[in-house]
Short mmCIF file of C-alpha atoms and ligand atoms in Angstrom, two decimals:
data_model
loop_
_atom_site.label_atom_id
_atom_site.label_comp_id
_atom_site.label_asym_id
_atom_site.label_seq_id
_atom_site.Cartn_x
_atom_site.Cartn_y
_atom_site.Cartn_z
CA UNK A 105 105.39 73.87 51.78
CA UNK A 106 105.63 75.68 54.98
CA UNK A 107 102.04 77.92 54.60
CA UNK A 108 100.56 73.98 54.23
CA UNK A 109 101.82 73.11 57.56
CA UNK A 110 100.85 76.52 59.20
CA UNK A 111 97.43 76.09 57.89
CA UNK A 112 97.29 72.55 58.37
CA UNK A 113 98.99 73.20 62.12
CA UNK A 114 96.21 75.98 62.47
CA UNK A 115 92.67 74.42 61.40
CA UNK A 116 94.47 71.10 64.15
CA UNK A 117 94.47 73.80 67.00
CA UNK A 118 91.23 75.11 65.52
CA UNK A 119 88.99 71.38 65.61
CA UNK A 120 90.39 70.60 69.49
CA UNK A 121 89.72 73.95 71.25
CA UNK A 122 85.58 73.78 69.46
CA UNK A 123 85.13 70.40 71.70
CA UNK A 124 86.51 72.47 73.81
CA UNK A 125 83.82 74.60 73.33
CA UNK A 126 81.14 72.81 71.58
CA UNK A 127 80.91 70.09 74.81
CA UNK A 128 80.27 73.22 76.62
CA UNK A 129 82.60 72.57 79.03
CA UNK A 130 85.23 74.40 78.68
CA UNK A 131 85.38 78.51 78.29
CA UNK A 132 89.31 79.87 77.59
CA UNK A 133 89.06 83.68 79.31
CA UNK A 134 91.47 86.17 78.20
CA UNK A 135 93.10 88.23 80.76
CA UNK A 136 95.16 91.67 78.72
CA UNK A 137 95.61 95.13 79.73
CA UNK A 138 99.19 97.09 79.44
CA UNK A 139 101.83 97.38 81.82
CA UNK A 140 100.33 97.45 85.84
CA UNK A 141 96.54 97.79 84.44
CA UNK A 142 96.17 94.92 87.18
CA UNK A 143 95.82 91.73 85.91
CA UNK A 144 97.94 89.47 88.47
CA UNK A 145 95.91 91.31 91.20
CA UNK A 146 92.74 90.78 89.80
CA UNK A 147 93.48 86.68 88.36
CA UNK A 148 94.24 86.51 92.38
CA UNK A 149 91.08 88.12 93.42
CA UNK A 150 89.28 86.06 90.91
CA UNK A 151 90.30 83.15 91.79
CA UNK A 152 90.48 83.53 95.25
CA UNK A 153 86.51 83.91 95.53
CA UNK A 154 85.74 81.65 92.95
CA UNK A 155 87.68 78.85 95.73
CA UNK A 156 85.83 80.16 98.18
CA UNK A 157 82.45 81.26 97.16
CA UNK A 158 81.02 77.75 97.80
CA UNK A 159 82.15 77.58 101.13
CA UNK A 160 79.29 80.56 102.41
CA UNK A 161 76.65 80.45 104.50
CA UNK A 162 73.37 81.83 102.73
CA UNK A 163 73.26 84.76 105.75
CA UNK A 164 77.22 86.20 103.72
CA UNK A 165 76.36 85.62 100.64
CA UNK A 166 79.01 88.55 99.62
CA UNK A 167 78.31 87.88 95.74
CA UNK A 168 74.65 88.67 95.08
CA UNK A 169 75.31 89.75 91.80
CA UNK A 170 76.47 86.37 90.74
CA UNK A 171 74.01 84.36 89.55
CA UNK A 172 75.53 81.16 90.88
CA UNK A 173 76.15 81.97 93.45
CA UNK A 174 72.93 83.65 94.87
CA UNK A 175 70.69 80.81 94.05
CA UNK A 176 73.43 78.83 95.79
CA UNK A 177 74.22 76.28 92.84
CA UNK A 178 77.46 76.87 92.89
CA UNK A 179 78.67 73.55 94.49
CA UNK A 180 82.26 73.58 94.62
CA UNK A 181 85.16 75.13 93.20
CA UNK A 182 89.12 73.41 92.77
CA UNK A 183 92.51 73.96 90.72
CA UNK A 184 92.89 71.43 88.30
CA UNK A 185 96.11 71.07 85.98
CA UNK A 186 96.45 73.73 82.85
CA UNK A 187 95.33 72.11 79.90
CA UNK A 188 99.15 73.74 77.87
CA UNK A 189 102.19 71.70 79.37
CA UNK A 190 104.12 74.77 77.21
CA UNK A 191 102.62 77.68 79.12
CA UNK A 192 103.62 78.83 82.66
CA UNK A 193 101.38 78.26 85.69
CA UNK A 194 99.60 81.63 86.94
CA UNK A 195 100.91 81.75 89.91
CA UNK A 196 98.33 82.38 92.46
CA UNK A 197 99.12 80.30 95.54
CA UNK A 198 102.50 82.72 95.65
CA UNK A 199 100.59 86.16 94.54
CA UNK A 200 97.68 85.62 97.10
CA UNK A 201 100.73 84.72 99.92
CA UNK A 202 102.27 88.27 98.98
CA UNK A 203 98.53 89.83 98.82
CA UNK A 204 97.76 88.83 102.31
CA UNK A 205 101.26 88.11 103.78
CA UNK A 206 100.40 84.54 104.15
CA UNK A 207 102.69 82.58 106.87
CA UNK A 208 104.78 85.61 107.31
CA UNK A 209 102.19 87.29 108.62
CA UNK A 210 99.96 90.70 107.80
CA UNK A 211 102.89 93.19 108.44
CA UNK A 212 104.39 91.92 104.97
CA UNK A 213 101.43 91.97 102.93
CA UNK A 214 102.78 93.40 98.95
CA UNK A 215 101.21 93.42 96.33
CA UNK A 216 102.05 90.64 93.89
CA UNK A 217 104.78 90.34 90.99
CA UNK A 218 103.10 92.18 87.61
CA UNK A 219 102.44 90.10 84.92
CA UNK A 220 105.73 89.87 82.83
CA UNK A 221 104.70 87.04 80.16
CA UNK A 222 101.78 84.57 79.66
CA UNK A 223 100.66 82.86 81.74
CA UNK A 224 97.57 80.06 82.59
CA UNK A 225 95.73 78.50 84.81
CA UNK A 226 92.79 76.25 85.21
CA UNK A 227 90.01 76.03 87.11
CA UNK A 228 87.35 74.09 87.92
CA UNK A 229 83.80 75.30 88.73
CA UNK A 230 81.02 72.28 90.14
CA UNK A 231 77.28 73.73 90.21
CA UNK A 232 73.77 72.67 90.11
CA UNK A 233 71.67 73.20 86.58
CA UNK A 234 69.21 76.58 87.37
CA UNK A 235 66.52 74.83 85.57
CA UNK A 236 64.66 73.28 83.03
CA UNK A 237 66.04 69.64 81.17
CA UNK A 238 69.28 70.00 81.29
CA UNK A 239 68.53 70.13 85.65
CA UNK A 240 71.39 68.32 87.56
CA UNK A 241 75.35 69.00 88.66
CA UNK A 242 77.71 69.97 85.51
CA UNK A 243 81.10 71.66 85.88
CA UNK A 244 83.01 74.24 84.10
CA UNK A 245 86.52 73.84 83.41
CA UNK A 246 87.78 78.09 83.04
CA UNK A 247 91.19 78.59 81.44
CA UNK A 248 92.21 82.09 82.70
CA UNK A 249 95.20 82.78 80.16
CA UNK A 250 97.15 86.10 81.27
CA UNK A 251 98.85 87.72 78.93
CA UNK A 252 100.62 91.10 78.18
CA UNK A 253 98.59 94.53 76.31
CA UNK A 254 101.28 94.90 74.75
CA UNK A 255 101.52 92.21 72.86
CA UNK A 256 98.09 92.38 70.69
CA UNK A 257 99.93 95.92 69.42
CA UNK A 258 101.68 93.03 67.44
CA UNK A 259 99.34 91.94 65.41
CA UNK A 260 99.52 94.33 62.73
CA UNK A 261 103.17 94.07 62.19
CA UNK A 262 102.53 91.15 60.04
CA UNK A 263 101.24 92.35 57.56
CA UNK A 264 103.92 95.44 57.24
CA UNK A 265 106.97 94.69 55.66
CA UNK A 266 110.56 95.88 57.69
CA UNK A 267 110.90 99.49 55.22
CA UNK A 268 107.59 100.45 56.30
CA UNK A 269 107.19 99.44 59.79
CA UNK A 270 111.05 100.89 59.87
CA UNK A 271 109.34 104.28 57.95
CA UNK A 272 106.59 104.78 60.50
CA UNK A 273 108.39 104.30 63.84
CA UNK A 274 110.77 106.29 62.45
CA UNK A 275 107.82 109.49 61.63
CA UNK A 276 105.99 108.95 65.07
CA UNK A 277 108.97 109.52 66.77
CA UNK A 278 109.61 112.96 65.35
CA UNK A 279 106.00 114.29 67.68
CA UNK A 280 106.01 116.93 69.71
CA UNK A 281 105.53 114.38 72.98
CA UNK A 282 107.87 111.69 72.09
CA UNK A 283 111.04 113.65 70.42
CA UNK A 284 112.94 114.87 73.18
CA UNK A 285 112.87 111.17 74.93
CA UNK A 286 113.94 109.66 70.82
CA UNK A 287 116.74 111.79 71.08
CA UNK A 288 119.75 108.95 72.24
CA UNK A 289 118.59 107.22 69.91
CA UNK A 290 117.27 109.44 66.82
CA UNK A 291 121.02 110.67 67.42
CA UNK A 292 122.83 107.03 66.76
CA UNK A 293 120.21 106.34 63.69
CA UNK A 294 121.79 109.47 62.17
CA UNK A 295 125.48 107.57 62.58
CA UNK A 296 124.44 104.65 60.69
CA UNK A 297 124.79 103.46 56.59
CA UNK A 298 121.40 101.41 56.12
CA UNK A 299 123.32 99.97 52.98
CA UNK A 300 126.76 99.62 55.33
CA UNK A 301 127.83 96.24 56.48
CA UNK A 302 126.16 93.73 58.70
CA UNK A 303 127.17 94.78 61.98
CA UNK A 304 126.44 92.79 65.07
CA UNK A 305 127.68 95.37 67.00
CA UNK A 306 125.75 98.13 65.53
CA UNK A 307 122.29 96.58 65.65
CA UNK A 308 123.24 95.72 69.36
CA UNK A 309 123.46 99.44 70.07
CA UNK A 310 120.57 100.41 68.10
CA UNK A 311 118.20 97.87 69.41
CA UNK A 312 119.01 99.32 73.10
CA UNK A 313 118.62 103.09 72.49
CA UNK A 314 115.37 102.43 69.99
CA UNK A 315 114.34 99.50 73.40
CA UNK A 316 115.40 102.71 75.57
CA UNK A 317 113.56 104.99 74.24
CA UNK A 318 110.28 102.82 74.02
CA UNK A 319 110.53 102.04 77.87
CA UNK A 320 110.57 106.33 78.24
CA UNK A 321 108.25 106.70 76.35
CA UNK A 322 106.25 104.02 79.38
CA UNK A 323 107.60 105.22 81.82
CA UNK A 324 107.40 108.91 81.24
CA UNK A 325 105.60 111.64 83.34
CA UNK A 326 102.96 111.97 80.25
CA UNK A 327 102.18 107.76 80.68
CA UNK A 328 102.10 107.23 76.83
CA UNK A 329 101.10 104.28 76.24
CA UNK A 330 103.62 101.15 74.03
CA UNK A 331 104.56 101.40 70.65
CA UNK A 332 105.22 98.05 68.97
CA UNK A 333 107.06 95.58 69.42
CA UNK A 334 105.14 94.48 72.39
CA UNK A 335 108.21 92.72 73.72
CA UNK A 336 110.74 94.88 73.78
CA UNK A 337 109.27 96.02 76.33
CA UNK A 338 108.12 92.36 77.98
CA UNK A 339 110.16 89.95 75.95
CA UNK A 340 108.97 87.10 78.39
CA UNK A 341 111.29 84.08 77.83
CA UNK A 342 112.82 85.93 74.49
CA UNK A 343 115.36 88.45 76.64
CA UNK A 344 118.25 88.82 74.84
CA UNK A 345 117.74 86.57 71.45
CA UNK A 346 118.14 87.53 67.40
CA UNK A 347 114.97 87.71 67.42
CA UNK A 348 114.71 90.65 69.18
CA UNK A 349 118.06 92.53 68.06
CA UNK A 350 116.53 94.34 65.88
CA UNK A 351 115.92 98.53 65.12
CA UNK A 352 114.65 100.68 62.78
CA UNK A 353 116.12 102.11 59.83
CA UNK A 354 115.71 104.96 58.17
CA UNK A 355 115.32 103.20 53.90
CA UNK A 356 113.89 105.57 51.69
CA UNK A 357 110.56 103.86 49.75
CA UNK A 358 110.64 101.91 47.39
CA UNK A 359 114.48 101.11 47.64
CA UNK A 360 115.93 97.29 46.78
CA UNK A 361 118.28 96.11 50.73
CA UNK A 362 120.98 94.72 49.00
CA UNK A 363 121.75 91.29 51.17
CA UNK A 364 125.40 91.54 53.92
CA UNK A 365 123.66 95.22 54.42
CA UNK A 366 123.21 96.75 58.07
CA UNK A 367 119.83 96.64 56.78
CA UNK A 368 119.17 93.30 55.63
CA UNK A 369 120.32 92.27 58.72
CA UNK A 370 117.87 93.96 61.00
CA UNK A 371 114.91 92.94 57.81
CA UNK A 372 116.35 89.60 58.42
CA UNK A 373 115.75 89.71 62.26
CA UNK A 374 112.17 92.01 62.28
CA UNK A 375 110.49 89.02 59.65
CA UNK A 376 112.01 86.15 62.18
CA UNK A 377 110.09 88.37 64.90
CA UNK A 378 106.73 88.52 63.00
CA UNK A 379 107.22 84.66 62.32
CA UNK A 380 108.47 83.40 65.85
CA UNK A 381 107.12 85.55 68.62
CA UNK A 382 104.25 87.61 67.35
CA UNK A 383 102.30 85.05 65.18
CA UNK A 384 102.87 81.27 67.06
CA UNK A 385 101.09 84.04 69.87
CA UNK A 386 98.24 84.86 67.45
CA UNK A 387 97.63 81.33 66.50
CA UNK A 388 98.53 79.22 69.89
CA UNK A 389 96.74 82.37 72.36
CA UNK A 390 94.81 84.51 71.65
CA UNK A 391 92.69 82.44 68.32
CA UNK A 392 91.87 80.23 71.49
CA UNK A 393 90.05 82.54 73.15
CA UNK A 394 86.14 82.13 74.46
CA UNK A 395 86.24 85.03 76.39
CA UNK A 396 87.74 88.53 77.64
CA UNK A 397 88.19 90.74 80.36
CA UNK A 398 90.36 94.23 79.08
CA UNK A 399 91.63 95.91 82.12
CA UNK A 400 91.86 99.51 81.86
CA UNK A 401 94.09 101.77 84.64
CA UNK A 402 91.46 104.69 83.88
CA UNK A 403 92.76 106.58 87.24
CA UNK A 404 96.84 106.38 86.43
CA UNK A 405 95.99 108.47 82.90
CA UNK A 406 93.36 110.78 84.41
CA UNK A 407 96.05 111.60 86.85
CA UNK A 408 98.82 112.31 84.07
CA UNK A 409 96.08 114.67 82.00
CA UNK A 410 94.27 114.67 79.12
CA UNK A 411 97.25 113.57 76.56
CA UNK A 412 97.46 110.19 78.46
CA UNK A 413 94.21 110.03 77.65
CA UNK A 414 94.50 110.35 74.95
CA UNK A 415 96.90 108.41 73.82
CA UNK A 416 95.40 105.67 76.37
CA UNK A 417 92.61 105.80 74.20
CA UNK A 418 94.99 105.37 70.86
CA UNK A 419 96.01 102.76 72.54
CA UNK A 420 92.97 100.20 73.18
CA UNK A 421 91.76 101.00 69.89
CA UNK A 422 94.85 99.49 68.67
CA UNK A 423 94.65 96.60 71.49
CA UNK A 424 91.57 96.40 69.78
CA UNK A 425 92.71 95.36 66.18
CA UNK A 426 93.39 92.35 66.90
CA UNK A 427 89.80 91.48 67.89
CA UNK A 428 88.97 92.44 64.77
CA UNK A 429 91.11 92.26 61.98
CA UNK A 430 88.95 92.61 58.71
CA UNK A 431 87.36 89.71 56.69
CA UNK A 432 89.16 90.72 53.99
CA UNK A 433 92.78 90.80 54.79
CA UNK A 434 94.88 88.35 55.21
CA UNK A 435 95.59 87.86 59.09
CA UNK A 436 91.25 87.54 59.43
CA UNK A 437 91.52 84.85 57.88
CA UNK A 438 94.36 83.04 59.65
CA UNK A 439 93.86 84.29 63.01
CA UNK A 440 90.22 84.90 62.94
CA UNK A 441 89.13 85.73 67.16
CA UNK A 442 85.84 83.46 68.19
CA UNK A 443 85.65 86.04 71.76
CA UNK A 444 82.14 86.74 72.21
CA UNK A 445 81.81 88.62 75.29
CA UNK A 446 84.08 91.49 75.89
CA UNK A 447 84.24 93.62 79.17
CA UNK A 448 86.48 96.57 79.94
CA UNK A 449 87.15 97.12 83.57
CA UNK A 450 88.63 100.66 84.30
CA UNK A 451 90.27 99.08 87.80
CA UNK A 452 91.35 100.54 91.19
CA UNK A 453 88.63 102.04 91.84
CA UNK A 454 89.29 101.52 95.50
CA UNK A 455 91.29 104.76 94.95
CA UNK A 456 87.40 107.03 94.79
CA UNK A 457 84.47 106.88 96.83
CA UNK A 458 81.73 105.33 96.20
CA UNK A 459 79.97 107.93 94.35
CA UNK A 460 82.56 108.62 92.02
CA UNK A 461 82.12 104.93 90.09
CA UNK A 462 79.37 105.72 88.03
CA UNK A 463 81.68 108.73 86.57
CA UNK A 464 84.88 106.41 86.03
CA UNK A 465 82.35 103.89 83.98
CA UNK A 466 81.56 106.41 82.27
CA UNK A 467 84.94 107.85 81.63
CA UNK A 468 85.81 104.54 80.47
CA UNK A 469 83.06 104.30 78.30
CA UNK A 470 84.31 107.26 76.40
CA UNK A 471 87.61 105.92 76.08
CA UNK A 472 86.77 102.65 74.56
CA UNK A 473 84.31 104.71 72.57
CA UNK A 474 86.39 103.60 68.62
CA UNK A 475 87.32 100.39 71.12
CA UNK A 476 84.34 98.84 71.21
CA UNK A 477 83.00 99.94 67.72
CA UNK A 478 85.45 96.99 66.83
CA UNK A 479 84.28 94.17 69.01
CA UNK A 480 80.83 94.68 68.15
CA UNK A 481 82.24 94.37 64.58
CA UNK A 482 82.21 91.08 64.87
CA UNK A 483 79.80 90.23 67.34
CA UNK A 484 81.06 90.82 70.63
CA UNK A 485 78.90 91.12 73.47
CA UNK A 486 80.71 94.75 75.19
CA UNK A 487 80.22 96.08 79.35
CA UNK A 488 81.86 98.66 80.57
CA UNK A 489 82.34 97.97 84.05
CA UNK A 490 84.25 100.21 86.95
CA UNK A 491 85.88 96.87 89.75
CA UNK A 492 88.24 96.54 92.68
CA UNK A 493 89.70 93.86 92.43
CA UNK A 494 91.35 94.20 95.82
CA UNK A 495 89.81 96.98 97.36
CA UNK A 496 92.70 98.43 99.78
CA UNK A 497 90.51 101.67 101.15
CA UNK A 498 87.14 101.96 103.08
CA UNK A 499 85.16 105.11 102.94
CA UNK A 500 84.40 107.76 105.87
CA UNK A 501 82.85 111.23 106.11
CA UNK A 502 85.25 113.91 107.31
CA UNK A 503 83.71 116.80 109.24
CA UNK A 504 85.88 120.40 107.97
CA UNK A 505 84.99 123.14 108.66
CA UNK A 506 81.25 122.89 109.19
CA UNK A 507 81.31 120.72 106.11
CA UNK A 508 80.93 117.39 105.67
CA UNK A 509 83.62 115.42 103.16
CA UNK A 510 84.06 112.19 101.17
CA UNK A 511 86.95 110.42 102.26
CA UNK A 512 88.70 106.94 101.90
CA UNK A 513 90.87 105.73 103.94
CA UNK A 514 94.40 102.77 103.92
CA UNK A 515 97.38 103.00 103.92
CA UNK A 516 99.38 104.70 102.09
CA UNK A 517 102.89 103.08 100.08
CA UNK A 518 105.55 104.33 101.53
CA UNK A 519 107.05 107.65 99.28
CA UNK A 520 103.36 107.92 98.31
CA UNK A 521 102.69 112.12 98.45
CA UNK A 522 100.05 114.67 99.53
CA UNK A 523 100.12 118.58 99.50
CA UNK A 524 104.14 117.78 100.54
CA UNK A 525 103.54 114.93 103.60
CA UNK A 526 105.28 111.82 103.15
CA UNK A 527 103.31 108.54 104.44
CA UNK A 528 106.36 105.50 105.98
CA UNK A 529 103.70 102.57 104.52
CA UNK A 530 102.49 102.14 108.03
CA UNK A 531 100.08 104.69 108.84
CA UNK A 532 96.45 105.25 108.21
CA UNK A 533 95.91 108.03 106.37
CA UNK A 534 92.11 109.75 105.31
CA UNK A 535 92.65 111.19 101.77
CA UNK A 536 89.76 113.24 99.94
CA UNK A 537 89.93 112.03 96.34
CA UNK A 538 88.07 114.71 95.18
CA UNK A 539 85.20 114.19 92.21
CA UNK A 540 85.20 113.09 88.55
CA UNK A 541 83.67 115.62 86.24
CA UNK A 542 80.56 114.88 85.53
CA UNK A 543 80.75 115.42 81.87
CA UNK A 544 83.29 112.30 81.48
CA UNK A 545 84.07 114.66 77.71
CA UNK A 546 86.49 116.83 79.64
CA UNK A 547 89.14 114.17 81.10
CA UNK A 548 90.47 115.07 77.14
CA UNK A 549 90.04 118.64 76.86
CA UNK A 550 93.79 120.41 77.05
CA UNK A 551 97.36 119.44 75.90
CA UNK A 552 99.99 119.88 78.76
CA UNK A 553 100.41 117.93 81.41
CA UNK A 554 98.30 120.24 84.00
CA UNK A 555 94.55 120.53 83.60
CA UNK A 556 93.17 123.67 83.55
CA UNK A 557 93.04 125.96 86.30
CA UNK A 558 90.38 125.24 88.40
CA UNK A 559 89.44 121.27 86.61
CA UNK A 560 92.35 119.74 88.68
CA UNK A 561 90.02 118.33 91.60
CA UNK A 562 91.13 114.98 91.77
CA UNK A 563 94.08 113.36 93.03
CA UNK A 564 95.28 109.85 93.19
CA UNK A 565 97.37 107.94 96.16
CA UNK A 566 98.80 104.58 95.70
CA UNK A 567 97.85 102.53 98.76
CA UNK A 568 99.48 98.66 100.98
CA UNK A 569 96.17 96.18 100.46
CA UNK A 570 94.06 95.58 102.99
CA UNK A 571 94.47 94.11 106.22
CA UNK A 572 92.00 90.72 105.92
CA UNK A 573 89.89 90.61 109.13
CA UNK A 574 88.30 87.88 110.69
CA UNK A 575 84.76 86.23 110.35
CA UNK A 576 84.31 83.55 113.23
CA UNK A 577 87.98 83.02 113.92
CA UNK A 578 89.63 82.28 110.57
CA UNK A 579 90.32 85.01 107.72
CA UNK A 580 87.75 87.06 106.06
CA UNK A 581 87.41 87.49 102.56
CA UNK A 582 89.68 90.24 100.30
CA UNK A 583 87.00 93.37 99.75
CA UNK A 584 86.69 93.97 96.40
CA UNK A 585 83.73 96.30 94.34
CA UNK A 586 81.70 95.24 91.57
CA UNK A 587 83.93 91.58 91.01
CA UNK A 588 80.59 89.76 91.52
CA UNK A 589 79.14 92.16 88.38
CA UNK A 590 82.38 90.85 86.16
CA UNK A 591 81.70 87.51 87.48
CA UNK A 592 78.24 88.08 86.11
CA UNK A 593 78.85 88.89 82.56
CA UNK A 594 82.38 86.85 81.73
CA UNK A 595 80.79 83.62 82.98
CA UNK A 596 77.10 83.77 84.24
CA UNK A 597 75.48 82.51 80.82
CA UNK A 598 77.44 78.84 81.05
CA UNK A 599 76.29 78.19 84.59
CA UNK A 600 73.28 78.10 83.87
P1 GDP B 228 99.58 93.77 85.77
O1 GDP B 228 101.18 94.54 85.55
O2 GDP B 228 98.54 93.91 84.64
O3 GDP B 228 99.98 92.47 86.40
O4 GDP B 228 99.54 94.86 87.31
P2 GDP B 228 99.91 94.17 88.68
O5 GDP B 228 98.05 93.26 88.63
O6 GDP B 228 100.41 93.96 89.40
O7 GDP B 228 99.33 95.39 89.42
C1 GDP B 228 99.81 96.48 89.21
C2 GDP B 228 99.36 97.63 90.44
O8 GDP B 228 98.15 98.06 90.48
C3 GDP B 228 99.60 96.80 92.17
O9 GDP B 228 100.96 96.26 92.27
C4 GDP B 228 98.70 97.72 92.96
O10 GDP B 228 99.74 99.11 93.84
C5 GDP B 228 98.05 98.53 91.81
N1 GDP B 228 96.49 97.25 91.91
C6 GDP B 228 95.80 96.95 90.54
N2 GDP B 228 94.71 96.51 91.49
C7 GDP B 228 94.70 97.11 92.15
C8 GDP B 228 93.43 97.15 93.34
O11 GDP B 228 91.68 96.39 92.83
N3 GDP B 228 93.23 98.22 93.89
C9 GDP B 228 93.96 99.06 94.71
N4 GDP B 228 94.04 99.83 95.64
N5 GDP B 228 95.57 99.07 93.41
C10 GDP B 228 95.34 98.15 92.39
#
């Protein structure tokens, strides 16, 4: 009965969204990426530009690669109520006010609150068709869906029972990079008897320590990427609920789980997590996306060294499991995504001089090579780009000891350090970010945090958002890098 009603629901939802798609008037764009990859800033900038572009004069056209705009066919764009009443709205106005300082003035500008849960925003784009028999006015309702990339790592859980997940998670915690972070949790685990009586107290303590371990992996200087369950770090609306109060237990393969035991309690909650959290997310949100941008904070991983780069590579490949889901599996028959374009974007390219943007793109391409392979397996078109949704720096050539060095200039965040100097968050500074290697494979080499001698020639400082300039007495648009290219890939063909 429950499988039947599930399938019925899934079919109903699929039909609704296909109707939107077939009429060509709707497009659902997913924006994802691991924590701090730049989702909130990207969406805020994207909406800001779409809302303002149609007011630009021919001479100003600042998005030359975005065809509908460059050809003067963009008539208007406006925010409209989103179709899904149960999903929080993306707080565009608040985020934009944070970035610019809003009514409080530019001194108070700051980066907005990052993504913590799913949210959505609809923007309607009105345009003139390019040519041919369909010439004339048209519109596209673009639904932007923002969600944590960590949640995608949960899909494989649907195919695993509690005992298998427990074994794999405990095994992973013994690796050289993770063992010291897992010590407290593993210490407590050693005191537990899975076949002993169920205890809420023990379940809570185990869940707390396990979550602290997952958090430590994410926050560690090695920037290890996240392990499932994704909601343990980003619980969204589930915070504190029993479906999140479980943790792995050592269970021998094939041994049964006695009813009333601690293991039975944990198993029930693990299954509840799958049915109340994982499945609805994939069915109601992920499976309805048409296009996807995956943001990757490549520079932070480069800053942390080769093991963080390799770890990020693994996480991106795992994330893409959700897009591929092998044709024969049960999961694929339920959740087969219909995404036809995926853009991988290395964010925060404004931390580099423009001469290095192509190198950053080449590094990302290598980093997501296996992930791309998965995406192409479902027939999606894939592209890779280095961009800055909000460009916080400008460039300058500075002469030092008779040679000219390429620098970037911006206001480093208070507390950032370079060569022993600590910045106050107010003054501008010129930084020499160094060169990314011409051979992208170099960033994967080496084992430790530090790069091999002589190879550590890149360095990044976090900057405050830029102060918007003025054009004809009105605030100038937020500066960016390659946002027009991103928009053209994601939307261009639907605005012809
Ligand atoms: P989310 O967790 O994916 O929503 O990440 P955010 O969009 O909140 O971005 C995390 C942080 O990265 C921000 O607070 C900024 O410090 C930084 N950031 C994001 N995008 C940019 C960008 O385009 N340029 C610069 N310089 N920093 C950025």
